[in-house]
PDB file of C-alpha atoms in Angstrom:
ATOM      1  CA  MET A  83      17.048  -4.573   9.017  1.00 91.00           C
ATOM      2  CA  ARG A  84      18.460  -7.450  11.258  1.00 92.00           C
ATOM      3  CA  GLY A  85      16.984  -7.452  14.395  1.00 92.00           C
ATOM      4  CA  MET A  86      13.784  -5.316  13.344  1.00 96.00           C
ATOM      5  CA  VAL A  87      10.347  -6.676  13.554  1.00 98.00           C
ATOM      6  CA  ALA A  88       7.836  -5.553  10.534  1.00 98.00           C
ATOM      7  CA  VAL A  89       4.390  -6.016   9.890  1.00 98.00           C
ATOM      8  CA  VAL A  90       3.318  -6.090   6.366  1.00 98.00           C
ATOM      9  CA  THR A  91      -0.297  -5.911   5.577  1.00 97.00           C
ATOM     10  CA  GLY A  92      -2.146  -7.241   2.164  1.00 96.00           C
ATOM     11  CA  ALA A  93       1.148  -9.548   2.047  1.00 95.00           C
ATOM     12  CA  GLY A  94      -0.405 -12.316   0.370  1.00 94.00           C
ATOM     13  CA  SER A  95       0.463 -11.186  -3.219  1.00 93.00           C
ATOM     14  CA  GLY A  96       1.637  -8.473  -5.298  1.00 94.00           C
ATOM     15  CA  ILE A  97       3.264  -5.352  -3.686  1.00 96.00           C
ATOM     16  CA  GLY A  98       2.711  -6.514  -0.124  1.00 96.00           C
ATOM     17  CA  LEU A  99       4.263  -9.874  -0.807  1.00 96.00           C
ATOM     18  CA  ALA A 100       7.366  -8.306  -2.620  1.00 96.00           C
ATOM     19  CA  VAL A 101       7.765  -6.009   0.491  1.00 97.00           C
ATOM     20  CA  ALA A 102       7.554  -8.993   3.007  1.00 96.00           C
ATOM     21  CA  HIS A 103      10.300 -11.021   0.950  1.00 96.00           C
ATOM     22  CA  ARG A 104      12.376  -7.768   0.637  1.00 97.00           C
ATOM     23  CA  LEU A 105      12.437  -6.885   4.419  1.00 97.00           C
ATOM     24  CA  ALA A 106      12.864 -10.579   5.508  1.00 96.00           C
ATOM     25  CA  GLY A 107      15.767 -10.870   2.920  1.00 95.00           C
ATOM     26  CA  GLU A 108      17.343  -7.954   4.870  1.00 96.00           C
ATOM     27  CA  GLY A 109      16.990  -9.705   8.262  1.00 96.00           C
ATOM     28  CA  ALA A 110      13.746  -8.388   9.598  1.00 96.00           C
ATOM     29  CA  GLU A 111      11.516 -10.640  11.413  1.00 96.00           C
ATOM     30  CA  VAL A 112       8.191 -10.201   9.310  1.00 97.00           C
ATOM     31  CA  ILE A 113       4.584 -10.755  10.359  1.00 97.00           C
ATOM     32  CA  SER A 114       2.586 -10.978   7.107  1.00 97.00           C
ATOM     33  CA  ALA A 115      -1.266 -10.324   7.184  1.00 97.00           C
ATOM     34  CA  ASP A 116      -3.650 -10.945   4.483  1.00 96.00           C
ATOM     35  CA  LEU A 117      -6.951 -13.133   3.997  1.00 95.00           C
ATOM     36  CA  ASP A 118      -5.213 -15.619   2.010  1.00 92.00           C
ATOM     37  CA  VAL A 119      -1.422 -16.173   3.611  1.00 89.00           C
ATOM     38  CA  SER A 120      -0.738 -19.373   1.622  1.00 88.00           C
ATOM     39  CA  ALA A 121       2.219 -17.616  -0.161  1.00 85.00           C
ATOM     40  CA  CYS A 122       3.347 -15.184   2.697  1.00 86.00           C
ATOM     41  CA  ALA A 123       6.756 -14.553   4.008  1.00 70.00           C
ATOM     42  CA  GLY A 124       7.658 -14.927   7.823  1.00 75.00           C
ATOM     43  CA  ALA A 125       4.858 -15.600  10.412  1.00 88.00           C
ATOM     44  CA  ALA A 126       1.505 -15.058   8.822  1.00 95.00           C
ATOM     45  CA  VAL A 127      -2.021 -14.135  10.200  1.00 96.00           C
ATOM     46  CA  THR A 128      -5.111 -14.839   8.304  1.00 95.00           C
ATOM     47  CA  ALA A 129      -7.247 -11.669   8.813  1.00 96.00           C
ATOM     48  CA  ASP A 130      -9.882  -9.442   7.340  1.00 97.00           C
ATOM     49  CA  LEU A 131      -8.167  -6.121   7.954  1.00 97.00           C
ATOM     50  CA  GLY A 132     -11.144  -4.340   7.141  1.00 97.00           C
ATOM     51  CA  THR A 133     -12.776  -5.322  10.499  1.00 98.00           C
ATOM     52  CA  PRO A 134     -11.575  -4.554  14.124  1.00 98.00           C
ATOM     53  CA  ALA A 135     -11.479  -8.185  15.020  1.00 98.00           C
ATOM     54  CA  GLY A 136      -8.842  -8.620  11.968  1.00 97.00           C
ATOM     55  CA  VAL A 137      -6.606  -6.027  13.277  1.00 98.00           C
ATOM     56  CA  ALA A 138      -6.782  -7.080  16.639  1.00 98.00           C
ATOM     57  CA  ALA A 139      -5.525 -10.619  15.534  1.00 97.00           C
ATOM     58  CA  VAL A 140      -2.588  -9.086  13.830  1.00 98.00           C
ATOM     59  CA  VAL A 141      -1.777  -6.855  16.926  1.00 98.00           C
ATOM     60  CA  ARG A 142      -2.049 -10.008  19.132  1.00 97.00           C
ATOM     61  CA  GLU A 143       0.439 -11.810  17.059  1.00 97.00           C
ATOM     62  CA  VAL A 144       3.136  -9.240  16.935  1.00 97.00           C
ATOM     63  CA  THR A 145       2.763  -8.233  20.529  1.00 97.00           C
ATOM     64  CA  SER A 146       2.717 -11.825  21.868  1.00 97.00           C
ATOM     65  CA  ARG A 147       5.907 -12.702  19.636  1.00 96.00           C
ATOM     66  CA  TYR A 148       8.011  -9.483  19.746  1.00 97.00           C
ATOM     67  CA  GLY A 149       6.105  -6.856  22.141  1.00 97.00           C
ATOM     68  CA  GLY A 150       5.675  -4.678  19.094  1.00 97.00           C
ATOM     69  CA  ALA A 151       7.085  -3.591  15.882  1.00 98.00           C
ATOM     70  CA  ASP A 152       9.671  -1.542  14.525  1.00 98.00           C
ATOM     71  CA  VAL A 153       8.291  -1.150  10.865  1.00 98.00           C
ATOM     72  CA  LEU A 154       4.410  -1.027   9.850  1.00 98.00           C
ATOM     73  CA  VAL A 155       3.778  -1.292   6.067  1.00 98.00           C
ATOM     74  CA  ASN A 156       0.113  -0.557   5.260  1.00 98.00           C
ATOM     75  CA  ASN A 157      -0.439  -2.006   1.989  1.00 98.00           C
ATOM     76  CA  VAL A 158      -3.851  -3.927   2.082  1.00 97.00           C
ATOM     77  CA  ALA A 159      -6.274  -2.201  -0.118  1.00 96.00           C
ATOM     78  CA  LEU A 160      -9.456  -2.838  -2.274  1.00 93.00           C
ATOM     79  CA  ALA A 161      -9.315  -1.692  -5.963  1.00 90.00           C
ATOM     80  CA  PRO A 162     -12.499  -2.530  -7.397  1.00 88.00           C
ATOM     81  CA  TYR A 163     -13.210  -1.282 -10.968  1.00 84.00           C
ATOM     82  CA  ARG A 164     -16.613   0.293 -11.597  1.00 85.00           C
ATOM     83  CA  ASP A 165     -18.554   0.961 -14.629  1.00 84.00           C
ATOM     84  CA  ALA A 166     -19.928   4.352 -13.140  1.00 91.00           C
ATOM     85  CA  PHE A 167     -19.980   6.384  -9.937  1.00 93.00           C
ATOM     86  CA  THR A 168     -23.626   5.457  -9.039  1.00 94.00           C
ATOM     87  CA  ASP A 169     -22.934   1.885  -9.034  1.00 93.00           C
ATOM     88  CA  ILE A 170     -20.941   2.456  -5.607  1.00 95.00           C
ATOM     89  CA  ASP A 171     -23.527   2.206  -2.910  1.00 96.00           C
ATOM     90  CA  ASP A 172     -23.024   3.013   0.687  1.00 97.00           C
ATOM     91  CA  ALA A 173     -22.079  -0.498   1.683  1.00 97.00           C
ATOM     92  CA  ALA A 174     -19.254  -0.265  -1.081  1.00 96.00           C
ATOM     93  CA  TRP A 175     -17.951   2.832  -0.003  1.00 97.00           C
ATOM     94  CA  GLN A 176     -17.973   1.782   3.624  1.00 98.00           C
ATOM     95  CA  ARG A 177     -16.155  -1.626   2.769  1.00 98.00           C
ATOM     96  CA  THR A 178     -13.493   0.352   0.666  1.00 97.00           C
ATOM     97  CA  TRP A 179     -12.911   2.863   3.560  1.00 98.00           C
ATOM     98  CA  ASP A 180     -12.785   0.276   6.267  1.00 98.00           C
ATOM     99  CA  VAL A 181     -10.143  -1.885   4.258  1.00 98.00           C
ATOM    100  CA  ASN A 182      -8.098   1.008   2.960  1.00 98.00           C
ATOM    101  CA  VAL A 183      -8.296   3.457   5.606  1.00 98.00           C
ATOM    102  CA  MET A 184      -9.405   1.778   8.788  1.00 98.00           C
ATOM    103  CA  SER A 185      -7.111  -0.954   8.754  1.00 98.00           C
ATOM    104  CA  CYS A 186      -4.274   1.623   8.907  1.00 98.00           C
ATOM    105  CA  VAL A 187      -6.004   3.910  11.530  1.00 98.00           C
ATOM    106  CA  ARG A 188      -6.239   0.884  13.513  1.00 98.00           C
ATOM    107  CA  LEU A 189      -2.978  -0.619  13.267  1.00 98.00           C
ATOM    108  CA  CYS A 190      -1.271   2.569  13.631  1.00 98.00           C
ATOM    109  CA  ARG A 191      -3.104   3.268  16.931  1.00 98.00           C
ATOM    110  CA  ALA A 192      -2.249   0.167  18.444  1.00 98.00           C
ATOM    111  CA  LEU A 193       1.491  -0.193  17.253  1.00 98.00           C
ATOM    112  CA  VAL A 194       2.818   3.527  16.891  1.00 98.00           C
ATOM    113  CA  PRO A 195       2.741   3.975  20.808  1.00 98.00           C
ATOM    114  CA  LEU A 196       4.659   0.564  20.991  1.00 98.00           C
ATOM    115  CA  MET A 197       7.172   2.041  18.611  1.00 98.00           C
ATOM    116  CA  VAL A 198       7.729   5.047  20.916  1.00 98.00           C
ATOM    117  CA  GLU A 199       8.334   2.706  23.812  1.00 97.00           C
ATOM    118  CA  ARG A 200      10.914   0.491  21.567  1.00 96.00           C
ATOM    119  CA  GLY A 201      12.768   4.004  20.775  1.00 96.00           C
ATOM    120  CA  GLY A 202      11.438   4.717  17.591  1.00 97.00           C
ATOM    121  CA  GLY A 203      10.170   3.177  14.336  1.00 98.00           C
ATOM    122  CA  SER A 204       8.878   3.657  10.678  1.00 98.00           C
ATOM    123  CA  VAL A 205       5.404   3.527   9.107  1.00 98.00           C
ATOM    124  CA  VAL A 206       5.220   3.208   5.426  1.00 98.00           C
ATOM    125  CA  ASN A 207       1.732   3.754   3.833  1.00 98.00           C
ATOM    126  CA  ILE A 208       1.204   2.331   0.298  1.00 98.00           C
ATOM    127  CA  GLY A 209      -0.920   4.958  -1.292  1.00 96.00           C
ATOM    128  CA  SER A 210      -1.384   5.594  -5.014  1.00 94.00           C
ATOM    129  CA  GLU A 211      -1.064   8.261  -7.771  1.00 91.00           C
ATOM    130  CA  ALA A 212      -4.883   8.016  -7.888  1.00 90.00           C
ATOM    131  CA  ALA A 213      -4.721   9.829  -4.602  1.00 93.00           C
ATOM    132  CA  ARG A 214      -3.917  13.066  -6.585  1.00 91.00           C
ATOM    133  CA  HIS A 215      -5.059  12.036  -9.996  1.00 87.00           C
ATOM    134  CA  PRO A 216      -8.331   9.867  -9.382  1.00 89.00           C
ATOM    135  CA  LYS A 217      -9.624   7.715 -12.172  1.00 81.00           C
ATOM    136  CA  PRO A 218     -13.361   7.864 -12.530  1.00 83.00           C
ATOM    137  CA  HIS A 219     -13.997   4.337 -12.496  1.00 85.00           C
ATOM    138  CA  MET A 220     -12.261   3.808  -8.937  1.00 89.00           C
ATOM    139  CA  ILE A 221     -13.230   6.869  -7.287  1.00 95.00           C
ATOM    140  CA  ASP A 222     -13.806   5.198  -3.876  1.00 96.00           C
ATOM    141  CA  TYR A 223     -10.417   3.816  -4.218  1.00 95.00           C
ATOM    142  CA  ALA A 224      -8.914   7.286  -5.016  1.00 95.00           C
ATOM    143  CA  VAL A 225     -10.666   8.963  -2.126  1.00 97.00           C
ATOM    144  CA  SER A 226      -9.115   6.303   0.240  1.00 97.00           C
ATOM    145  CA  LYS A 227      -5.610   6.805  -0.923  1.00 97.00           C
ATOM    146  CA  ALA A 228      -5.989  10.562  -0.563  1.00 97.00           C
ATOM    147  CA  ALA A 229      -7.099   9.934   3.021  1.00 97.00           C
ATOM    148  CA  LEU A 230      -3.802   7.851   3.654  1.00 97.00           C
ATOM    149  CA  LEU A 231      -1.707  10.818   2.535  1.00 96.00           C
ATOM    150  CA  SER A 232      -3.445  13.189   5.072  1.00 97.00           C
ATOM    151  CA  LEU A 233      -3.266  10.518   7.876  1.00 98.00           C
ATOM    152  CA  ALA A 234       0.599   9.899   7.229  1.00 98.00           C
ATOM    153  CA  LYS A 235       1.314  13.766   7.412  1.00 97.00           C
ATOM    154  CA  GLY A 236      -0.547  14.184  10.555  1.00 98.00           C
ATOM    155  CA  LEU A 237       1.114  11.209  12.407  1.00 98.00           C
ATOM    156  CA  ALA A 238       4.335  12.361  10.992  1.00 98.00           C
ATOM    157  CA  LEU A 239       3.991  15.657  12.826  1.00 98.00           C
ATOM    158  CA  GLU A 240       2.695  14.120  15.999  1.00 98.00           C
ATOM    159  CA  TYR A 241       5.088  11.480  16.390  1.00 98.00           C
ATOM    160  CA  GLY A 242       8.332  12.717  14.737  1.00 98.00           C
ATOM    161  CA  SER A 243       9.737  14.206  17.892  1.00 97.00           C
ATOM    162  CA  ARG A 244       9.109  10.726  19.461  1.00 97.00           C
ATOM    163  CA  GLY A 245      11.227   8.869  17.040  1.00 98.00           C
ATOM    164  CA  VAL A 246       8.639   7.741  14.649  1.00 98.00           C
ATOM    165  CA  ARG A 247       8.781   8.302  10.988  1.00 98.00           C
ATOM    166  CA  VAL A 248       5.593   8.151   8.697  1.00 98.00           C
ATOM    167  CA  ASN A 249       5.868   8.343   4.932  1.00 98.00           C
ATOM    168  CA  THR A 250       3.813   7.497   1.902  1.00 98.00           C
ATOM    169  CA  VAL A 251       4.601   5.441  -1.110  1.00 98.00           C
ATOM    170  CA  ALA A 252       2.526   6.260  -4.202  1.00 96.00           C
ATOM    171  CA  PRO A 253       2.789   3.450  -7.002  1.00 95.00           C
ATOM    172  CA  GLY A 254       1.685   4.113 -10.474  1.00 90.00           C
ATOM    173  CA  PRO A 255       0.685   1.287 -12.696  1.00 90.00           C
ATOM    174  CA  THR A 256       1.855  -2.107 -11.245  1.00 90.00           C
ATOM    175  CA  ARG A 257       1.857  -5.525 -12.366  1.00 90.00           C
ATOM    176  CA  THR A 258      -0.156  -7.127  -9.680  1.00 89.00           C
ATOM    177  CA  ALA A 259      -3.337  -9.376  -9.971  1.00 85.00           C
ATOM    178  CA  THR A 260      -5.603  -6.175  -9.816  1.00 84.00           C
ATOM    179  CA  MET A 261      -3.719  -4.571 -12.850  1.00 87.00           C
ATOM    180  CA  ASP A 262      -3.814  -7.990 -14.675  1.00 88.00           C
ATOM    181  CA  ALA A 263      -7.659  -7.910 -14.334  1.00 86.00           C
ATOM    182  CA  TYR A 264      -7.853  -4.567 -15.500  1.00 84.00           C
ATOM    183  CA  LEU A 265      -5.640  -5.325 -18.610  1.00 89.00           C
ATOM    184  CA  GLU A 266      -7.858  -8.207 -19.551  1.00 90.00           C
ATOM    185  CA  SER A 267     -10.837  -5.513 -19.465  1.00 86.00           C
ATOM    186  CA  VAL A 268      -8.873  -3.157 -21.652  1.00 87.00           C
ATOM    187  CA  ALA A 269      -8.022  -5.927 -24.068  1.00 91.00           C
ATOM    188  CA  LEU A 270     -11.671  -7.072 -24.303  1.00 91.00           C
ATOM    189  CA  ARG A 271     -12.894  -3.430 -24.787  1.00 89.00           C
ATOM    190  CA  LEU A 272     -10.400  -2.861 -27.542  1.00 92.00           C
ATOM    191  CA  GLY A 273     -10.353  -6.216 -29.035  1.00 94.00           C
ATOM    192  CA  ILE A 274      -6.605  -6.803 -28.619  1.00 94.00           C
ATOM    193  CA  GLY A 275      -4.432  -9.300 -26.584  1.00 93.00           C
ATOM    194  CA  VAL A 276      -3.364  -8.570 -23.041  1.00 91.00           C
ATOM    195  CA  THR A 277       0.139  -7.835 -24.147  1.00 93.00           C
ATOM    196  CA  ALA A 278      -0.967  -5.118 -26.608  1.00 94.00           C
ATOM    197  CA  ALA A 279      -3.291  -3.759 -23.833  1.00 92.00           C
ATOM    198  CA  ALA A 280      -0.350  -3.220 -21.433  1.00 91.00           C
ATOM    199  CA  ASP A 281       1.438  -1.658 -24.218  1.00 93.00           C
ATOM    200  CA  HIS A 282      -1.482   0.630 -24.708  1.00 91.00           C
ATOM    201  CA  VAL A 283      -1.421   1.494 -21.086  1.00 86.00           C
ATOM    202  CA  VAL A 284       2.011   2.207 -20.735  1.00 91.00           C
ATOM    203  CA  HIS A 285       2.457   4.360 -24.091  1.00 90.00           C
ATOM    204  CA  GLU A 286      -0.820   5.900 -24.609  1.00 87.00           C
ATOM    205  CA  LEU A 287      -2.838   5.971 -21.445  1.00 84.00           C
ATOM    206  CA  ARG A 288      -0.276   6.832 -18.777  1.00 84.00           C
ATOM    207  CA  ARG A 289       2.613   7.828 -21.324  1.00 87.00           C
ATOM    208  CA  LEU A 290       5.239   6.535 -18.922  1.00 90.00           C
ATOM    209  CA  PRO A 291       8.840   7.834 -20.128  1.00 90.00           C
ATOM    210  CA  LEU A 292      10.583   4.619 -18.649  1.00 92.00           C
ATOM    211  CA  GLY A 293       8.572   2.499 -21.190  1.00 91.00           C
ATOM    212  CA  ARG A 294       7.139  -0.056 -18.627  1.00 91.00           C
ATOM    213  CA  MET A 295       5.058  -0.626 -15.755  1.00 91.00           C
ATOM    214  CA  ASN A 296       6.313  -1.263 -12.170  1.00 93.00           C
ATOM    215  CA  GLU A 297       6.892  -4.639 -11.080  1.00 94.00           C
ATOM    216  CA  PRO A 298       6.096  -5.233  -7.295  1.00 96.00           C
ATOM    217  CA  GLU A 299       9.825  -5.237  -6.549  1.00 97.00           C
ATOM    218  CA  ASP A 300      10.082  -1.817  -7.870  1.00 97.00           C
ATOM    219  CA  VAL A 301       7.821  -0.432  -4.969  1.00 97.00           C
ATOM    220  CA  ALA A 302       9.491  -2.927  -2.411  1.00 98.00           C
ATOM    221  CA  GLU A 303      12.999  -1.214  -3.153  1.00 98.00           C
ATOM    222  CA  VAL A 304      11.465   2.237  -2.100  1.00 98.00           C
ATOM    223  CA  VAL A 305       9.718   0.853   0.948  1.00 98.00           C
ATOM    224  CA  LEU A 306      13.013  -0.857   2.100  1.00 98.00           C
ATOM    225  CA  PHE A 307      14.690   2.441   2.065  1.00 98.00           C
ATOM    226  CA  LEU A 308      12.058   4.305   4.139  1.00 98.00           C
ATOM    227  CA  ALA A 309      11.695   1.451   6.542  1.00 98.00           C
ATOM    228  CA  GLY A 310      15.431   1.633   7.548  1.00 96.00           C
ATOM    229  CA  ASP A 311      17.803   3.798   9.026  1.00 94.00           C
ATOM    230  CA  ARG A 312      19.122   5.322   5.764  1.00 96.00           C
ATOM    231  CA  ALA A 313      15.841   7.333   5.719  1.00 97.00           C
ATOM    232  CA  ARG A 314      16.266   8.672   9.305  1.00 97.00           C
ATOM    233  CA  GLN A 315      15.836  12.075   8.137  1.00 97.00           C
ATOM    234  CA  VAL A 316      12.597  11.391   6.004  1.00 98.00           C
ATOM    235  CA  THR A 317       9.143  11.817   7.275  1.00 98.00           C
ATOM    236  CA  GLY A 318       5.711  13.103   6.098  1.00 98.00           C
ATOM    237  CA  SER A 319       6.921  12.530   2.430  1.00 97.00           C
ATOM    238  CA  GLU A 320       5.435  10.978  -0.519  1.00 97.00           C
ATOM    239  CA  TYR A 321       7.655   8.920  -2.864  1.00 96.00           C
ATOM    240  CA  ALA A 322       6.103   8.356  -6.513  1.00 94.00           C
ATOM    241  CA  VAL A 323       7.196   5.184  -7.991  1.00 95.00           C
ATOM    242  CA  ASN A 324       5.326   5.550 -11.399  1.00 92.00           C
ATOM    243  CA  GLY A 325       7.912   5.339 -14.123  1.00 91.00           C
ATOM    244  CA  GLY A 326       7.541   9.128 -14.589  1.00 90.00           C
ATOM    245  CA  SER A 327       3.856   8.861 -15.398  1.00 85.00           C
ATOM    246  CA  THR A 328       2.967  12.315 -17.130  1.00 64.00           C
ATOM    247  CA  ALA A 329      -0.542  11.691 -16.014  1.00 62.00           C
ATOM    248  CA  SER A 330       0.534  12.041 -12.308  1.00 56.00           C
ATOM    249  CA  MET A 331       3.094  15.024 -12.851  1.00 59.00           C
TER     250      MET A 331
END
């Protein structure tokens, strides 16, 4: 990745932070974007990516510093847990859509043409197994991740002949702050500890053959592969990183 420029959204924690560190460790110049950039790797932009102004701030930073990017990792997402479908009003649907989908649309619209000018590039969307197997308490999140799959395939078809590859990584259960909050809710509901709740999710709810959840670094390794030249013949693909979750097969 040496000499390449990478933009990573939602890079303040979890998967995004792990991806940014992994790309930087391979020599990429990384621009990290998030609402909280205190832990970010590389140059950081504080931005609400669910707004046009937030995306514009990231685009200004990468174009003023480097003239464009070679890699774009669309990771930022909201994944709120809902008690019921009817709890999600129009404003909540719109906010999830703006952050999870429109951030990706706007960044791709600005940066993919610059990739073409630079001779090519790679876009990696961080999806979710929920896109194909939606969970009833996160339906707005699942719908948004399904949209990212379609967007990636369409962009792959349009820009493949111009040197830009577009792929999706679909993580299963991953130990992030969002997952930790979910595990606390499971623990409270079942009257058990958080460690026991994690075991319950792994072995009972998700039935993971590999016997553990993802760490963010597990996802970052697959993103690194797709971002670089080793995946030069891979586009329009979806890579599941889920420990073999039988719930998503």
